[in-house]
Amino acid sequence: MKILITAGPTREYIDPVRFLSNRSSGKMGFAIAEAAVARGHEVTLISGPVLLGTPPEVTRIDVESAEEMLAAVRRELSGNDALVMCAAVSDFRPRIQACHKLKKSAMPPVIELIGNPDILQCVKPQKSGRIFVGFAAETDNIHVEAERKLHEKGLDLIVANDIKEPDAGFEADTNRVILVYPDREPEPLPLMTKFDLGGKLIEFIELKAEKSHTN
Ligand code: CTP
């Protein structure tokens, strides 16, 4: 299969040296890309700014802002069978993005923000037979929030994690998640490496694709 994966944070510049961003090392998305290649798939990885090398045999597209990530996803989606939105996309950007460095004496005390597009919502009309997997990193009401996002964004699976747990995510090589589906009970998984979790997600995509071919 051809699988499109997003990873890492986005950056929303205030001026050329300052930005708003989200906490994300990119490790989860890169591990999914590696796992997909290991299972014989063709992978395109759209990544925000991260300090990670490109896994072998992965086609990598680097982006910075949410709008650049949206443009890349829109462009690449038609050539892919599945989309895994693992990126921590910034929901807002500064309304004014200065081309020149702002002197601290001229820095406004309040930065006005405007909303960024929701990438999954934007590409939902192009889903057709494609399989969409999303992520939800939460501190509260994990199940409720994951189910809301699963339905609102039209996903086949959402990977939810409680980021208050010490071993559950940021910068680590392991993750502890709950898989939430539209049509069956949530599946809590034990602590596992991000590579192994990536393998599970790719296996889900393979099985889902197989089922839709036989139906
Ligand atoms: N996502 C997206 N575009 C955005 C924000 C998020 O496509 N602008 C995707 C993420 O990649 C993830 C899923 O949507 O797969 C859920 O992201 P999350 O940040 O948890 O949810 P939000 O929609 O931002 O909701 P909230 O801020 O209410 O938690």
PDB file of N, CA and C in Angstrom, residues 10-13 20 22 64-68 70 88-94 97 113-119 121-122:
ATOM      1  N   THR A  10       4.179  21.828  14.191  1.00  0.00           N
ATOM      2  CA  THR A  10       4.299  22.897  13.190  1.00  0.00           C
ATOM      3  C   THR A  10       4.795  24.134  13.917  1.00  0.00           C
ATOM      4  N   ARG A  11       5.314  25.084  13.142  1.00  0.00           N
ATOM      5  CA  ARG A  11       5.795  26.354  13.701  1.00  0.00           C
ATOM      6  C   ARG A  11       5.020  27.489  13.083  1.00  0.00           C
ATOM      7  N   GLU A  12       4.592  28.386  13.932  1.00  0.00           N
ATOM      8  CA  GLU A  12       3.808  29.530  13.458  1.00  0.00           C
ATOM      9  C   GLU A  12       4.581  30.772  13.863  1.00  0.00           C
ATOM     10  N   TYR A  13       5.208  31.420  12.874  1.00  0.00           N
ATOM     11  CA  TYR A  13       6.135  32.507  13.182  1.00  0.00           C
ATOM     12  C   TYR A  13       5.451  33.807  13.599  1.00  0.00           C
ATOM     13  N   LEU A  20       5.349  30.172  17.627  1.00  0.00           N
ATOM     14  CA  LEU A  20       4.514  29.343  18.503  1.00  0.00           C
ATOM     15  C   LEU A  20       4.602  27.936  17.962  1.00  0.00           C
ATOM     16  N   ASN A  22       4.020  23.365  19.055  1.00  0.00           N
ATOM     17  CA  ASN A  22       3.468  22.341  19.937  1.00  0.00           C
ATOM     18  C   ASN A  22       4.590  21.422  20.370  1.00  0.00           C
ATOM     19  N   GLU A  64       6.945  23.637   7.559  1.00  0.00           N
ATOM     20  CA  GLU A  64       7.028  24.335   8.857  1.00  0.00           C
ATOM     21  C   GLU A  64       5.649  24.633   9.439  1.00  0.00           C
ATOM     22  N   SER A  65       4.833  25.382   8.721  1.00  0.00           N
ATOM     23  CA  SER A  65       3.566  25.832   9.310  1.00  0.00           C
ATOM     24  C   SER A  65       2.431  24.839   9.046  1.00  0.00           C
ATOM     25  N   ALA A  66       1.319  25.038   9.765  1.00  0.00           N
ATOM     26  CA  ALA A  66       0.123  24.201   9.550  1.00  0.00           C
ATOM     27  C   ALA A  66      -0.385  24.370   8.117  1.00  0.00           C
ATOM     28  N   GLU A  67      -0.335  25.590   7.608  1.00  0.00           N
ATOM     29  CA  GLU A  67      -0.835  25.808   6.242  1.00  0.00           C
ATOM     30  C   GLU A  67       0.035  25.079   5.216  1.00  0.00           C
ATOM     31  N   GLU A  68       1.362  25.066   5.456  1.00  0.00           N
ATOM     32  CA  GLU A  68       2.249  24.302   4.553  1.00  0.00           C
ATOM     33  C   GLU A  68       1.961  22.809   4.668  1.00  0.00           C
ATOM     34  N   LEU A  70      -0.903  21.438   5.486  1.00  0.00           N
ATOM     35  CA  LEU A  70      -2.179  21.189   4.804  1.00  0.00           C
ATOM     36  C   LEU A  70      -1.962  21.107   3.288  1.00  0.00           C
ATOM     37  N   ALA A  88       1.559  17.062  15.496  1.00  0.00           N
ATOM     38  CA  ALA A  88       0.963  17.949  16.508  1.00  0.00           C
ATOM     39  C   ALA A  88       0.834  19.323  15.852  1.00  0.00           C
ATOM     40  N   VAL A  89      -0.293  19.517  15.201  1.00  0.00           N
ATOM     41  CA  VAL A  89      -0.495  20.733  14.397  1.00  0.00           C
ATOM     42  C   VAL A  89      -0.891  21.889  15.324  1.00  0.00           C
ATOM     43  N   SER A  90      -0.269  23.042  15.136  1.00  0.00           N
ATOM     44  CA  SER A  90      -0.661  24.223  15.938  1.00  0.00           C
ATOM     45  C   SER A  90      -2.047  24.671  15.510  1.00  0.00           C
ATOM     46  N   ASP A  91      -2.930  24.827  16.469  1.00  0.00           N
ATOM     47  CA  ASP A  91      -4.309  25.209  16.129  1.00  0.00           C
ATOM     48  C   ASP A  91      -4.434  26.693  15.808  1.00  0.00           C
ATOM     49  N   PHE A  92      -3.438  27.488  16.193  1.00  0.00           N
ATOM     50  CA  PHE A  92      -3.506  28.940  15.987  1.00  0.00           C
ATOM     51  C   PHE A  92      -2.202  29.460  15.402  1.00  0.00           C
ATOM     52  N   ARG A  93      -2.298  30.617  14.759  1.00  0.00           N
ATOM     53  CA  ARG A  93      -1.085  31.318  14.319  1.00  0.00           C
ATOM     54  C   ARG A  93      -1.277  32.800  14.603  1.00  0.00           C
ATOM     55  N   PRO A  94      -0.165  33.552  14.730  1.00  0.00           N
ATOM     56  CA  PRO A  94      -0.305  34.991  14.961  1.00  0.00           C
ATOM     57  C   PRO A  94      -0.995  35.648  13.761  1.00  0.00           C
ATOM     58  N   GLN A  97       2.323  38.350  11.003  1.00  0.00           N
ATOM     59  CA  GLN A  97       3.633  37.698  11.048  1.00  0.00           C
ATOM     60  C   GLN A  97       4.645  38.684  10.469  1.00  0.00           C
ATOM     61  N   LEU A 113      -4.147  36.024  17.917  1.00  0.00           N
ATOM     62  CA  LEU A 113      -4.053  34.754  17.188  1.00  0.00           C
ATOM     63  C   LEU A 113      -5.274  34.553  16.306  1.00  0.00           C
ATOM     64  N   ILE A 114      -5.063  33.835  15.203  1.00  0.00           N
ATOM     65  CA  ILE A 114      -6.209  33.396  14.398  1.00  0.00           C
ATOM     66  C   ILE A 114      -6.126  31.876  14.243  1.00  0.00           C
ATOM     67  N   GLY A 115      -7.247  31.253  13.969  1.00  0.00           N
ATOM     68  CA  GLY A 115      -7.289  29.793  13.890  1.00  0.00           C
ATOM     69  C   GLY A 115      -6.609  29.268  12.637  1.00  0.00           C
ATOM     70  N   ASN A 116      -5.923  28.142  12.770  1.00  0.00           N
ATOM     71  CA  ASN A 116      -5.375  27.432  11.613  1.00  0.00           C
ATOM     72  C   ASN A 116      -6.418  26.461  11.081  1.00  0.00           C
ATOM     73  N   PRO A 117      -6.314  26.060   9.821  1.00  0.00           N
ATOM     74  CA  PRO A 117      -7.237  25.041   9.324  1.00  0.00           C
ATOM     75  C   PRO A 117      -7.010  23.708  10.033  1.00  0.00           C
ATOM     76  N   ASP A 118      -8.079  22.938  10.210  1.00  0.00           N
ATOM     77  CA  ASP A 118      -7.950  21.576  10.722  1.00  0.00           C
ATOM     78  C   ASP A 118      -7.703  20.683   9.500  1.00  0.00           C
ATOM     79  N   ILE A 119      -6.515  20.094   9.445  1.00  0.00           N
ATOM     80  CA  ILE A 119      -6.103  19.365   8.235  1.00  0.00           C
ATOM     81  C   ILE A 119      -7.041  18.176   7.972  1.00  0.00           C
ATOM     82  N   GLN A 121     -10.131  17.750   8.906  1.00  0.00           N
ATOM     83  CA  GLN A 121     -11.457  18.227   8.455  1.00  0.00           C
ATOM     84  C   GLN A 121     -11.386  18.684   6.998  1.00  0.00           C
ATOM     85  N   CYS A 122     -10.287  19.327   6.630  1.00  0.00           N
ATOM     86  CA  CYS A 122     -10.159  19.853   5.263  1.00  0.00           C
ATOM     87  C   CYS A 122     -10.094  18.733   4.217  1.00  0.00           C
TER      88      CYS A 122
END
